[in-house]
Every structure is written in structure tokens, then in C-alpha cells.
Short mmCIF file of C-alpha atoms in Angstrom, two decimals:
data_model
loop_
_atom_site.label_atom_id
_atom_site.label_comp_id
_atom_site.label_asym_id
_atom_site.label_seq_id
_atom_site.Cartn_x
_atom_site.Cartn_y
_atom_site.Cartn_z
CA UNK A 1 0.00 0.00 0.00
CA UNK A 2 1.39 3.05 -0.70
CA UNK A 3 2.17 5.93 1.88
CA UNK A 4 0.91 9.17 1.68
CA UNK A 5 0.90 11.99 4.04
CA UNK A 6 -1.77 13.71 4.99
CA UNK A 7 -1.84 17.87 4.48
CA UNK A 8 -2.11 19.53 7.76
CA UNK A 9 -5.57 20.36 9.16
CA UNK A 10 -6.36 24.11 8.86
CA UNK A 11 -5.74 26.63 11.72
CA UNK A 12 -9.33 26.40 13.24
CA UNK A 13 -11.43 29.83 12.41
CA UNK A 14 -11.18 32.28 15.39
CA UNK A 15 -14.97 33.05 15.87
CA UNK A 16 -17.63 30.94 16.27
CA UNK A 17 -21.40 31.93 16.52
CA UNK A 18 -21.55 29.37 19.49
CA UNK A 19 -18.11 29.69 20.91
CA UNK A 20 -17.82 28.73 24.29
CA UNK A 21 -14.29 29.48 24.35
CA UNK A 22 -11.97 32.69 24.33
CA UNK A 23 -10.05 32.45 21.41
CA UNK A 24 -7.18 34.66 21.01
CA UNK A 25 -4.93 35.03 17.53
CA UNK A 26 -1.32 37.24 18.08
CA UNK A 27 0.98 38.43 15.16
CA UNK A 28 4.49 37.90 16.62
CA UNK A 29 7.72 39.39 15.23
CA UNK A 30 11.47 38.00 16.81
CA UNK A 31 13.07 41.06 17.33
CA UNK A 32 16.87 39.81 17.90
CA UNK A 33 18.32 36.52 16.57
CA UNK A 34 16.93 33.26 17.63
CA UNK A 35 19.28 30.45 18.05
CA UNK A 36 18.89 27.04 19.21
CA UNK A 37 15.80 25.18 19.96
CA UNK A 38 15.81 22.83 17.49
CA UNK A 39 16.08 18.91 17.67
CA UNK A 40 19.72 19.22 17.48
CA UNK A 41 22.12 21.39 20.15
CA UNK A 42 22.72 24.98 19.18
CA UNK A 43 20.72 24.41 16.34
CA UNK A 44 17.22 25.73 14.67
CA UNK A 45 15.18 24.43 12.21
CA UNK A 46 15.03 26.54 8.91
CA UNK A 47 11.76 24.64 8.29
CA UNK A 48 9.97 25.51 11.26
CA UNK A 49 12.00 27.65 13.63
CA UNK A 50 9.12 27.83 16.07
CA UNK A 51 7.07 25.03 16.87
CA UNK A 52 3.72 24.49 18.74
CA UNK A 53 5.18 22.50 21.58
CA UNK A 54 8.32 24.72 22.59
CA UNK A 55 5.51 27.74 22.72
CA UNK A 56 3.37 25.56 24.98
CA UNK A 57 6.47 24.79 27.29
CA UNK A 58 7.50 28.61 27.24
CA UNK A 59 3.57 29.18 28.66
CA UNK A 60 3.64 26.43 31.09
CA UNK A 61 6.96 28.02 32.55
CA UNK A 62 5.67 31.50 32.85
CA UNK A 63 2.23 30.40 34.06
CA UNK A 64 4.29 29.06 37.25
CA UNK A 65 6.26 32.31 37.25
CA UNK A 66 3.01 34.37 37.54
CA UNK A 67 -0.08 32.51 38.19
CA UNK A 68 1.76 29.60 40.14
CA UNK A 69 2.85 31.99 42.50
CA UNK A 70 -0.25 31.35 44.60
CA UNK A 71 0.49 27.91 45.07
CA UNK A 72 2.81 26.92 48.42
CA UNK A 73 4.49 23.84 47.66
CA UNK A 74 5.38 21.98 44.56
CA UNK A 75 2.81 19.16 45.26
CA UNK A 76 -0.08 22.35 44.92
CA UNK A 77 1.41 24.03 41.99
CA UNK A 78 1.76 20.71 39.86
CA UNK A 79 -1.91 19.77 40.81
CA UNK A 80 -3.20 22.94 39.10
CA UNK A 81 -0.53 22.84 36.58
CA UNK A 82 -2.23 19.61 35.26
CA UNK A 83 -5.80 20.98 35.42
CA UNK A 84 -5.03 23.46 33.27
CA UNK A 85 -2.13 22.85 30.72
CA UNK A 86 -2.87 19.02 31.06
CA UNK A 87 -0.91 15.99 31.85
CA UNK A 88 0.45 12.98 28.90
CA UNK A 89 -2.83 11.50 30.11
CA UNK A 90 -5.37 14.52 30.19
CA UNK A 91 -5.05 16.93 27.78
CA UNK A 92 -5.44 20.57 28.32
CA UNK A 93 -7.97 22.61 28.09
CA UNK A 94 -5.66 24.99 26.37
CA UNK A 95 -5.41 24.67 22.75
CA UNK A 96 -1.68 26.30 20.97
CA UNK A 97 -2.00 26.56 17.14
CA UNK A 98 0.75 27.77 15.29
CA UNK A 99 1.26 29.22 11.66
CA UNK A 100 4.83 30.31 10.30
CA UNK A 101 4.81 33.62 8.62
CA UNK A 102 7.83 34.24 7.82
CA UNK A 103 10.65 31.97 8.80
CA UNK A 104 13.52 34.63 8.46
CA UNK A 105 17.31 34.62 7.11
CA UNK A 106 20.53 33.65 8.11
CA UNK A 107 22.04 35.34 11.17
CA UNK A 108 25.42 36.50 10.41
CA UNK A 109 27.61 35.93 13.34
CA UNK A 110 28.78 39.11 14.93
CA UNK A 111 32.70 39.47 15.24
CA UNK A 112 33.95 38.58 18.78
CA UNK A 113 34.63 42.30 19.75
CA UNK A 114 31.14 42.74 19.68
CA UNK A 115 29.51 42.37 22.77
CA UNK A 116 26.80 40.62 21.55
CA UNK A 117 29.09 37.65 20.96
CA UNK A 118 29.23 37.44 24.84
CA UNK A 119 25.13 36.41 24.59
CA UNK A 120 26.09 34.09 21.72
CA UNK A 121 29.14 32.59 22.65
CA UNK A 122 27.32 28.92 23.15
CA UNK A 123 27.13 28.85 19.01
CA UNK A 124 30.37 30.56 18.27
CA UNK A 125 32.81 28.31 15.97
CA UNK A 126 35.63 26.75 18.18
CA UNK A 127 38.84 28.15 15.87
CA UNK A 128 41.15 25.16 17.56
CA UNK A 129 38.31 22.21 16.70
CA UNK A 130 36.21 21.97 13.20
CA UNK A 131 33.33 22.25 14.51
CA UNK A 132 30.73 24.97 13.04
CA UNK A 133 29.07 28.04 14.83
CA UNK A 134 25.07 27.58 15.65
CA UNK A 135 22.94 28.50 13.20
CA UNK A 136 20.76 31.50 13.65
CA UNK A 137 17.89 33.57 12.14
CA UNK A 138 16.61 36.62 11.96
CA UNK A 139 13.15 38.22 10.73
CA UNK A 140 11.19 35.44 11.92
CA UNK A 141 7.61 36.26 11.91
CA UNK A 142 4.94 34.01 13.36
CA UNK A 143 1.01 34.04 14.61
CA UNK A 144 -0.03 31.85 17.66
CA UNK A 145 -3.78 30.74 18.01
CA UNK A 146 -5.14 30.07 21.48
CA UNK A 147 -8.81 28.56 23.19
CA UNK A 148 -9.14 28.57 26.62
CA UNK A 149 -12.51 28.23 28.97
CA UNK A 150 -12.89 31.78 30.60
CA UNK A 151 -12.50 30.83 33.76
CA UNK A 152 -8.71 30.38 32.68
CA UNK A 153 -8.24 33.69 31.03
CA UNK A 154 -6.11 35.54 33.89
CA UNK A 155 -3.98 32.08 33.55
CA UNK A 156 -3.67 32.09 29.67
CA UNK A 157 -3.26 35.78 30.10
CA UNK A 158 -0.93 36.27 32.61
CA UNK A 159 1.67 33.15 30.89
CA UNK A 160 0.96 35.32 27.42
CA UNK A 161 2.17 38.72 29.21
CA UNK A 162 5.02 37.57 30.86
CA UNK A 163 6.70 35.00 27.71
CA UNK A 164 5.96 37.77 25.07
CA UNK A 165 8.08 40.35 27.16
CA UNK A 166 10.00 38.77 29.38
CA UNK A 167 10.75 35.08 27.34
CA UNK A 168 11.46 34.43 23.69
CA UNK A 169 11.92 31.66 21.65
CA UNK A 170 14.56 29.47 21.14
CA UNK A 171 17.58 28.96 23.35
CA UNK A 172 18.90 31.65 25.87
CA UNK A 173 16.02 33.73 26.22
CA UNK A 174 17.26 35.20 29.31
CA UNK A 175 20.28 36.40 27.37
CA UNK A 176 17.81 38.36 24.91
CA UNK A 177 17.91 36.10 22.00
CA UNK A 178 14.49 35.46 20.67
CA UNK A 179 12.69 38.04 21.64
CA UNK A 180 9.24 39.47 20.57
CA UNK A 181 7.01 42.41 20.01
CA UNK A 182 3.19 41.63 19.25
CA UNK A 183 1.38 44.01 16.75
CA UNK A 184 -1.25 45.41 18.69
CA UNK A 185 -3.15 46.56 15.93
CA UNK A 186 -3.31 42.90 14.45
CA UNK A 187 -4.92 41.08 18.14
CA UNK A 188 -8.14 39.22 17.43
CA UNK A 189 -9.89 38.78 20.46
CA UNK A 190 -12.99 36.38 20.54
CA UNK A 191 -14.00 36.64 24.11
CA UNK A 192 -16.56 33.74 25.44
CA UNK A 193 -17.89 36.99 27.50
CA UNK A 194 -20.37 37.82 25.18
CA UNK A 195 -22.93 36.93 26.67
CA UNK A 196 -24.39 34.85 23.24
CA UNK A 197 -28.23 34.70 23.56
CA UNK A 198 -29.85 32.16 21.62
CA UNK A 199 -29.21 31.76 18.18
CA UNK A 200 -25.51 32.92 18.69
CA UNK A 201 -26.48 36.84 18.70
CA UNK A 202 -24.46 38.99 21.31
CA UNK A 203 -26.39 40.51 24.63
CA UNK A 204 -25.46 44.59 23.80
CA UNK A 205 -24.70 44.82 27.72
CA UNK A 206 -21.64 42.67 27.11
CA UNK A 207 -20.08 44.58 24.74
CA UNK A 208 -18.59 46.80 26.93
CA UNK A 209 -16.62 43.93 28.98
CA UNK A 210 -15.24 42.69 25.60
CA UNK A 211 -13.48 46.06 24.55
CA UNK A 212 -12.03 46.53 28.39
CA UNK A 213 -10.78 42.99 27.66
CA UNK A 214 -9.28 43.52 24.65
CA UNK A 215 -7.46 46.80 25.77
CA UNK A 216 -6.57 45.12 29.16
CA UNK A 217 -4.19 42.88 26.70
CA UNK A 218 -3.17 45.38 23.94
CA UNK A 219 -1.56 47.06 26.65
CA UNK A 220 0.13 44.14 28.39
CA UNK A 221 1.27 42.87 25.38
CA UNK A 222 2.39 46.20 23.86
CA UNK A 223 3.49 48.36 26.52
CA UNK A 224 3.82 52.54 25.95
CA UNK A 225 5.93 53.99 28.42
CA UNK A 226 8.18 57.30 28.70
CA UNK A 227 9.99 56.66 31.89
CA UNK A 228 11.27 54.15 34.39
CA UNK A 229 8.58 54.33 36.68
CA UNK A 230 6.05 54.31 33.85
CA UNK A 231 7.58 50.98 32.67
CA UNK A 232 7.29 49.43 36.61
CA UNK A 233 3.67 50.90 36.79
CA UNK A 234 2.96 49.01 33.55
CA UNK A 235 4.65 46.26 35.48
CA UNK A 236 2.06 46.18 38.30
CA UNK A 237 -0.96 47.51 36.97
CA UNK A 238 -0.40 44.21 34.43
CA UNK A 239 1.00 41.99 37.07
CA UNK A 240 -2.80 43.27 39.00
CA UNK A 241 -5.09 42.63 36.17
CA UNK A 242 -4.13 38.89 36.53
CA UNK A 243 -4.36 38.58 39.50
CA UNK A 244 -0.62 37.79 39.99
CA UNK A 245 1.05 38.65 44.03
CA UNK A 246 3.86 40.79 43.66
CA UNK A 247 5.36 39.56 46.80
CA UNK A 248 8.65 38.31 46.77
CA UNK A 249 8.57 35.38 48.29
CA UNK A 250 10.96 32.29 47.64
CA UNK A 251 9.00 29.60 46.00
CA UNK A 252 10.93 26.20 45.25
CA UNK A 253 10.68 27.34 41.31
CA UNK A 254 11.51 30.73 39.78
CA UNK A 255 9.32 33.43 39.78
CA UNK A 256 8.79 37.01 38.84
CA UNK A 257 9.84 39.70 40.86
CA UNK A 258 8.55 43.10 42.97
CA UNK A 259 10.29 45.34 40.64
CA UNK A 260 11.91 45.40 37.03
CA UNK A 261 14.88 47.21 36.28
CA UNK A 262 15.03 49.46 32.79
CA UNK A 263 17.33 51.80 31.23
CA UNK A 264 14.83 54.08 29.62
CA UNK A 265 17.15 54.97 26.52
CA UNK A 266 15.02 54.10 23.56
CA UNK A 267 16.29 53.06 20.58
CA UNK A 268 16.14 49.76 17.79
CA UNK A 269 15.24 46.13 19.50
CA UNK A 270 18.95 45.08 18.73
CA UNK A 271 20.79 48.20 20.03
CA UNK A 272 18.52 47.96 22.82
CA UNK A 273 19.64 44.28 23.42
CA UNK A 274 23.12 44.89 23.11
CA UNK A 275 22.97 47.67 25.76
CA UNK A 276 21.98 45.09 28.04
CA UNK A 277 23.68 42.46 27.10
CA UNK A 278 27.59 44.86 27.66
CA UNK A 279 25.77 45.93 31.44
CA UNK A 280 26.61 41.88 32.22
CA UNK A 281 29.23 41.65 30.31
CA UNK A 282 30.87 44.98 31.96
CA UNK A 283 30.08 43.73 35.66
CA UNK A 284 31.53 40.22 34.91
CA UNK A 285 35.27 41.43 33.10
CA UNK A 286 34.95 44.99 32.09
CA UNK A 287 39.08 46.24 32.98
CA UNK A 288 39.09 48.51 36.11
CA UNK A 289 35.85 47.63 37.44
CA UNK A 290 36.26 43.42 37.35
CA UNK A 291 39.75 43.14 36.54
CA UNK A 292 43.15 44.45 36.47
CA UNK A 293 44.72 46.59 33.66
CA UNK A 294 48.35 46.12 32.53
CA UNK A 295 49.89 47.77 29.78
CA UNK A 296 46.66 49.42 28.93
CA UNK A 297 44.82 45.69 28.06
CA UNK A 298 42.92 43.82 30.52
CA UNK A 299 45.13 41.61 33.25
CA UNK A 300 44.38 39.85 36.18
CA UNK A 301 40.62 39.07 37.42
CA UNK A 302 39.68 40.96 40.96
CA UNK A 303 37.26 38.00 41.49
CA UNK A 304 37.70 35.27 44.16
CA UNK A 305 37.42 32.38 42.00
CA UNK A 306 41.18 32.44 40.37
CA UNK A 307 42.88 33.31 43.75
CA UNK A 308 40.46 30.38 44.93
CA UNK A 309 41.05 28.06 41.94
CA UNK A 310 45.07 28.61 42.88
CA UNK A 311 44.77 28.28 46.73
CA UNK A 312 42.24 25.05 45.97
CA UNK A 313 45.18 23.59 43.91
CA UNK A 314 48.42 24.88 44.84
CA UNK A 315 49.20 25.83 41.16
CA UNK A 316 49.68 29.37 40.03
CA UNK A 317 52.07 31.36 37.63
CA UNK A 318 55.41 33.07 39.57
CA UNK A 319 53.57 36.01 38.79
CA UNK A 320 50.38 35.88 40.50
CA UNK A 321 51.63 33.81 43.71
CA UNK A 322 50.21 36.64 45.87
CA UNK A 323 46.47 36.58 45.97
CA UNK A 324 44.53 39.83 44.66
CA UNK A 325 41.56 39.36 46.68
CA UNK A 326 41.22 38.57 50.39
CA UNK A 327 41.25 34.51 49.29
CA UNK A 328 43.39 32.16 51.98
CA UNK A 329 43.07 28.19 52.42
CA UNK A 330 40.24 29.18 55.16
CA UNK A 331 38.21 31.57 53.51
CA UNK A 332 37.61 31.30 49.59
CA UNK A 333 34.82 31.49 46.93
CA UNK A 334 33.10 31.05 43.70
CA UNK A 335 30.27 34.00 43.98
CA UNK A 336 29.47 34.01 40.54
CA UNK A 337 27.39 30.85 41.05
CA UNK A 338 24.42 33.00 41.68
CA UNK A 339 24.69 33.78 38.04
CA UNK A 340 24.14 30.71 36.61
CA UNK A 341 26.04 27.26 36.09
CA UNK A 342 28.05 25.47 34.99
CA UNK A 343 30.98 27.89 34.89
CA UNK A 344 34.11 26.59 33.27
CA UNK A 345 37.25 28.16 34.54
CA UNK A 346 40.34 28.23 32.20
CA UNK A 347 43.48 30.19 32.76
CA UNK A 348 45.41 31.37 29.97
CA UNK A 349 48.90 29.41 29.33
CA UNK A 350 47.63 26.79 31.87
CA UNK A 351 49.86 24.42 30.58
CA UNK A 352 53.22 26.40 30.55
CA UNK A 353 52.69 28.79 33.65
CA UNK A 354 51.25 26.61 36.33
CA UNK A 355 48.47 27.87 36.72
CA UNK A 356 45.66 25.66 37.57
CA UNK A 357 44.34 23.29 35.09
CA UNK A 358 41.18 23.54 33.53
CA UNK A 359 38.09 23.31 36.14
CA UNK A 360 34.21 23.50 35.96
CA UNK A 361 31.76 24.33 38.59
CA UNK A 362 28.36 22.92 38.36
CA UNK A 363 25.27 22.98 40.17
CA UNK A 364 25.05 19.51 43.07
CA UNK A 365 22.22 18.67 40.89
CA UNK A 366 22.13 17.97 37.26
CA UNK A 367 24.42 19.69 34.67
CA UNK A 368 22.67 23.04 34.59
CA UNK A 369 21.29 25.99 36.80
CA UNK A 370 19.74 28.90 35.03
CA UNK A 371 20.74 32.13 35.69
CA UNK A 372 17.98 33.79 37.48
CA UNK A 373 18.66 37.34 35.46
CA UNK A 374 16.69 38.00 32.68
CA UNK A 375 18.44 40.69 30.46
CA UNK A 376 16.72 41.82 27.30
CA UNK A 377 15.16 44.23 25.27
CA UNK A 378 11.25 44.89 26.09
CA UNK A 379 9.13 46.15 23.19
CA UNK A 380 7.33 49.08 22.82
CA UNK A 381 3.80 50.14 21.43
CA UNK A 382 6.28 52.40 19.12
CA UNK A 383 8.28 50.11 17.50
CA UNK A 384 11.45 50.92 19.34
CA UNK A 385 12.90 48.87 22.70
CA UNK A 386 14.21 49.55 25.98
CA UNK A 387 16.91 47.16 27.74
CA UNK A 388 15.37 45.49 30.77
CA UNK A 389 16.48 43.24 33.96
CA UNK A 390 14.55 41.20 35.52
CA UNK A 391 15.68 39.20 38.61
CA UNK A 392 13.55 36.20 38.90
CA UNK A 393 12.60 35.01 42.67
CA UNK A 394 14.94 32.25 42.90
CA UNK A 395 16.15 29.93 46.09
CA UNK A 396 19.38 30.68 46.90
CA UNK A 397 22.01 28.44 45.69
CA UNK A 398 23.24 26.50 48.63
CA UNK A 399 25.82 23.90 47.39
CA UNK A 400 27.90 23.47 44.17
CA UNK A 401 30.32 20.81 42.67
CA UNK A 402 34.06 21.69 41.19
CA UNK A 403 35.10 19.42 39.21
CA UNK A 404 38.47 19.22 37.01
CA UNK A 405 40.33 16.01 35.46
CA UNK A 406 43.66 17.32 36.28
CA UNK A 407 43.44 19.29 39.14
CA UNK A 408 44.67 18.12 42.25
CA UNK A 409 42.76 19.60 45.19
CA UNK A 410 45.13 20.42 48.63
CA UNK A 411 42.27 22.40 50.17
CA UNK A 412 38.46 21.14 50.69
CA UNK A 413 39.00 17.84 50.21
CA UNK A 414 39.81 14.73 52.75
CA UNK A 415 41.42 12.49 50.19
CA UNK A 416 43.55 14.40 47.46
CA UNK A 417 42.35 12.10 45.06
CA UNK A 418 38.95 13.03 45.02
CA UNK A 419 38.03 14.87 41.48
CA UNK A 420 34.84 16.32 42.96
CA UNK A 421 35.28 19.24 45.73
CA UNK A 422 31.74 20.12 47.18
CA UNK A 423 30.98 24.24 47.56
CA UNK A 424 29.00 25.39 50.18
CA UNK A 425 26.78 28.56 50.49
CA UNK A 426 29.64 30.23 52.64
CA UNK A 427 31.63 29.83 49.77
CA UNK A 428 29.28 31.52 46.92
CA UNK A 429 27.83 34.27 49.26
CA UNK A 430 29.91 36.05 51.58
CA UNK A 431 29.92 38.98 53.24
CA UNK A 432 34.24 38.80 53.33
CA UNK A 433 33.91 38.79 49.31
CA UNK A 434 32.75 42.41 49.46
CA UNK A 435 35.41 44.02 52.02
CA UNK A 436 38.95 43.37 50.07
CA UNK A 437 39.92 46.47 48.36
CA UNK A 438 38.22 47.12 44.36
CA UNK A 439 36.09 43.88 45.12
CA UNK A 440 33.25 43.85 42.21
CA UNK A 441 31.19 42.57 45.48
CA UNK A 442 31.62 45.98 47.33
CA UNK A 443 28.30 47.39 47.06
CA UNK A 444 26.71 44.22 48.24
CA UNK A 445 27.00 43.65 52.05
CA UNK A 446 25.50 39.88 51.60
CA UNK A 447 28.92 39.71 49.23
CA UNK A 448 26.70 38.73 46.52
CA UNK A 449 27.19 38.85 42.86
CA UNK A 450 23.21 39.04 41.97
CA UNK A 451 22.53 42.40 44.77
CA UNK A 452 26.27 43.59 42.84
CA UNK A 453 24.84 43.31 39.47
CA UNK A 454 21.80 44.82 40.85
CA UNK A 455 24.00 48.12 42.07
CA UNK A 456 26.13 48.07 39.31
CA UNK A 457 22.85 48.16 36.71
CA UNK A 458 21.24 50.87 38.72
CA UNK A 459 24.95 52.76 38.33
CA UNK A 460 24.51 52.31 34.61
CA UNK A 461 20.95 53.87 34.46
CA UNK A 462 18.63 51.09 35.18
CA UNK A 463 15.81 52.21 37.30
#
């Protein structure tokens, strides 16, 4: 018998005289590239750059980010997770249509001066291996169709609001890439709030509730502000409408926070981006603030972890015997676990210098911790962008594993063979971190590199 395969069914028609449902059709552009997120690493699929599922898993995120924020333990939020995004045995409520508009060009690769190659350095070409930089696009243009009950709206909502400005598509969305602006003027709402009478005719008295709807979304998906505490009133007047506790309290999964940080400096999505993306890349190795300058080019690191790395091993270049920061076999530290893991930690001329060999410090569960900072550029009702922050309401990172094939450890450990040396929360934040003189940690008395960043940002304009 021969195969054939079947045509897609059609994207289901947004109104219906006897709709039951609110159905809800957004024209999305990506603003800055979109890597990744295809079915191979670093990686996206010319064909279909954006797919139906990874949208439903960016919602299903967010919804616990916003709405989930009611719940108390995990046990609570999965339970109403399930109800309504659905379970591989119940499906959701929630339909997620998707139709490709536009699937964009070829991202050139920006040279590594730029600082948006510190975003993209996942997919940058190795120059000492063959391998090939990730693919990326640009232009991509897409419309999402949604259904939800009514009594789910300030759920649907609320994920909508916060992945369409605060998420993306694609990989590292909370370095920028993938991000979105909706066209306002192209939102189809089909609210269930009609009212139908019989014969699928609307009640006139419902009319009313339909247009506050539909504005109550235009402007949390398309947000005009002027200043930075329009763009935080925006922020809770949104966060409000759903229904969503601005209260900063540590859940056991990320979530969003009191206050977000913008530089109000408009200008194009991509300069926008890149102004936020060099505020990171500044606090982390700008020369002067986080390192040393020799010769007028950038020298040695005033952070704890290569004094640490050294004292941990016993290996350092004649050079740089003499620690820079306050570091000693008692008292040292990797702070800039806060920021995300893993972190791999290679000095330059390791093998001729003696310094230590290469190292990588990852979170004491599973290969990965996401950075809780969101950095990215928010889109406005006119076209243009503003860089953002966004410190999502994280538990603090406790514990951490350094691990290095080479390195032996004379510090930390109880048998020197031992590959893996544990990290403890003394150890990423510490109040000693922030008292050595030029420490990138002063401003934060915790010693803490996500309150530094915070100070530093607010130095560089973000309110």
C-alpha cells in the first residue's frame, strides 16, 4: 500500500457563533536573533523555527512564574498545573495553534569584539576544533492561536504577558535572543464573554466587557511607556489585572519579581539588546571595574574564583603567587554561582605557567542551573525597545560541585584524590567577598554577585 501523508488540518477559524471558548490570535515578530531550539544542540530548524510545543512549554513556565505563585508547595502548583495545561494523560484545556509567517534569514555571526558575541558565545565556531558556529535567524515572523474556557483567562493571560516580554523563543532567552514584540493593531480577540443569547447573537450589555478585555491585553502585550517608573507601573498595573502577588517570596521554582529594572534609553530592538547584554558583560570582566589593567589591556581578574582556583590547587604562575583578593586556604569562593552554572574556569597558558588546570563548577544537581537574570530588550507600542532586567525570585544556591580532570585539590577535600570538591553557600555568598579592596562585590553587604549586578545596573541607568 502506498504511503501518503496527509496535508495539515487548517488553523481552526477564530470566531464561532456558538463559541464557548476565548479564542485569542497574536501576530508575533522576533526582534533579535533566535538560536537554538531545534532537535539538534545549538541548532534551529530553517523549516519551522518555532514550533507548537516549545511555545506551549515557554507558557507552562511563565504560568508558574506568575499565576503559580499562589500555590505553596510543589505538590499544589503541579496539581493545578495539570488541570489546566494538562498531563500525557489529560489533555489541556488549552489549545496552541501555530502558523509560520515568515521563517527569516541567516544570522550573520557578529565578530567577537562585539559584545553581543558574549550572549552568543554557546554557538560561536571553536577556531582550535572543526566544529561549526550555531545557526541563527533573523526576521522570523509568526502568529499563535489560542482557546481557553474563561474561567482560565487571567492564567492564559498572565503566561501570554510575561513569555511575550520577558521570554522568547529558542535557546537563551534570558540572554535576549528570541525576543518578541506583538502588533497590537493585528490582536483578534474572541471573548466567550459575550454573553451569546440564543441563536448565537451577542447581549449589547456585554459589549462593553469585551473592549475593556481587549485593551486590558493590547496594553500588556504592547506596553507605551516614557519613563522608568512608567515601565514598573505598567509592570504592576499588568501583574494586578491577573491577578498575579507581587510579593517576593521564595517559592521552590523561579518566579517574577517586585520590581523590574530598565534603562529608559530608547532606541532599535537590537541596540537595545546589546545595551543590556555589555551591562553583564561589563560587571563580569569589564578592565578597572572586574579586573586588572596592565599595559593598557585587561590583566588579572579581581574575582575570588582564580585566587580560589590557585589556593584550591596549589598551582599558580610566579607572577600571580600573591592573591589579589582577600582569598586564603580558610576563607575562599566562587560568587558568581548566583549567576548561573556550569561555569568553566580556564586560565590562559595553563599548561606552561602553572596555573591551575582547567576546572568547571556545576550545580550539586544535574548539569545546569539557570541564571535567574533576565536581560533583554522589552518592546514598545512604538516600535522601538528599551533594555530590561529582571531578577527572577529564585532559592538561593546553597551547594555546588568543582570538578576538574587534572586538578589536584590540597584544600576542601579529605582524600587528594577526590576529582569532585563540594561548595557550600559560605563559599558563593559572603559577606568577606565584598570588604577586600576594588572587590566587584563591594556594594553588596550579603557579598553577593546578583545584589552587585543589581548596584552596578542601577549605576549604569537602570531604574
Amino acid at each position: 500500500m502506498p504511503r501518503k501523508i496527509e496535508s495539515c488540518p487548517p488553523v481552526p477559524k477564530l470566531h464561532s457563533k456558538t463559541a464557548v471558548l476565548n479564542q485569542l490570535k497574536l501576530d508575533i515578530d522576533v526582534i533579535t536573533p533566535m538560536f537554538g531550539g531545534g532537535a539538534h544542540t545549538a541548532t534551529v530548524e530553517e523549516d519551522l523555527p518555532v514550533r507548537g510545543g516549545s511555545v506551549r512549554g515557554h507558557l507552562r513556565f511563565w504560568w508558574r512564574a506568575t499565576r503559580g505563585k499562589r500555590c505553596e508547595t510543589v505538590a499544589e502548583l503541579k496539581k493545578l498545573e495539570n488541570v489546566i495545561w494538562g498531563t500525557t494523560t489529560a489533555p489541556s484545556a488549552v489549545k496552541v495553534y501555530l502558523k509560520m509567517v515568515d521563517r527569516g534569514s541567516p544570522y550573520r555571526y557578529p565578530d567577537r569584539k562585539d559584545s553581543l558575541s558574549y550572549a552568543l558565545f554557546p554557538f560561536e565556531k571553536n577556531p582550535r576544533e572543526s566544529d561549526k558556529p550555531g545557526s541563527g535567524l533573523r526576521g522570523v515572523h509568526f502568529q499563535i492561536f489560542l482557546s481557553y474556557p474563561p474561567e482560565m483567562s487571567n492564567d492564559v493571560e498572565a503566561a501570554v504577558w510575561a513569555w511575550v516580554n520577558f521570554g522568547g523563543v529558542g535557546a537563551r532567552t534570558r540572554r535576549g535572543l528570541g525576543s518578541m514584540r506583538v502588533d497590537p493593531k493585528k490582536m483578534v480577540l474572541d471573548s466567550a464573554n459575550k454573553g451569546h443569547r440564543e441563536g448565537g447573537s451577542p447581549s449589547d450589555d456585554s459589549e462593553l466587557d469585551v473592549l475593556k478585555h481587549r485593551e486590558k491585553l493590547q496594553d500588556a502585550l504592547s506596553p507605551a511607556v516614557k519613563d522608568s517608573a512608567a515601565v514598573q507601573a505598567w509592570y504592576e498595573r499588568v501583574a494586578g489585572s491577573f491577578n498575579v502577588p507581587l510579593d517576593g517570596v521564595i517559592r521552590e521554582w523561579p518566579t517574577i519579581p517586585v520590581r523590574v529594572f530598565a534603562n529608559i534609553k530608547q532606541s532599535a530592538p537590537l541596540e537595545a539588546w546589546k545595551r543590556g547584554v555589555e551591562c553583564l558583560k561589563k560587571f563580569r570582566q569589564e578592565p578597572e571595574f572586574a579586573r586588572r589593567k596592565k599595559n593598557g589591556k585587561a590583566a588579572r581578574s579581581k574575582w575570588p574564583e582564580p585566587d580560589s582556583l590557585r589556593v584550591l590547587t596549589g598551582r599558580h604562575a610566579d607572577e600571580h603567587k600573591d592573591p589579589v583578593t582577600n582569598v586564603t586556604q580558610g576563607m575562599w569562593g566562587f560568587p558568581r554561582a548566583e549567576l548561573g552554572l556550569p561555569i568553566i574556569f580556564k586560565f590562559k597558558g595553563d599548561r606552561d605557567t602553572g596555573e591551575p588546570w582547567l576546572s568547571q563548577l556545576y550545580p550539586a544537581v544535574g548539569n545546569r542551573m539557570a541564571s535567574p537574570l533576565v536581560i533583554k530588550a522589552l518592546a514598545l507600542e512604538n516600535g522601538q525597545a528599551i533594555p530590561i532586567i529582571l531578577h527572577l525570585v529564585t532559592p538561593a544556591v546553597e551547594t555546588a560541585i568543582l570538578k576538574s580532570d587534572k586538578n589536584k585539590w590540597v584544600v576542601g577535600v579529605a582524600d587528594r584524590r577526590e576529582r569532585d570538591l563540594p561548595v557550600g553557600g559560605p563559599n558563593i555568598r559572603n559577606p568577606e567577598f565584598a570588604k577586600y579592596k576594588e572587590s566587584p562585590l563591594a556594594k553588596s553587604r550579603e557579598g553577593s554577585a546578583l545584589e552587585a549586578f543589581i548596584e552596578f545596573a542601577k549605576d549604569g541607568g537602570y531604574r
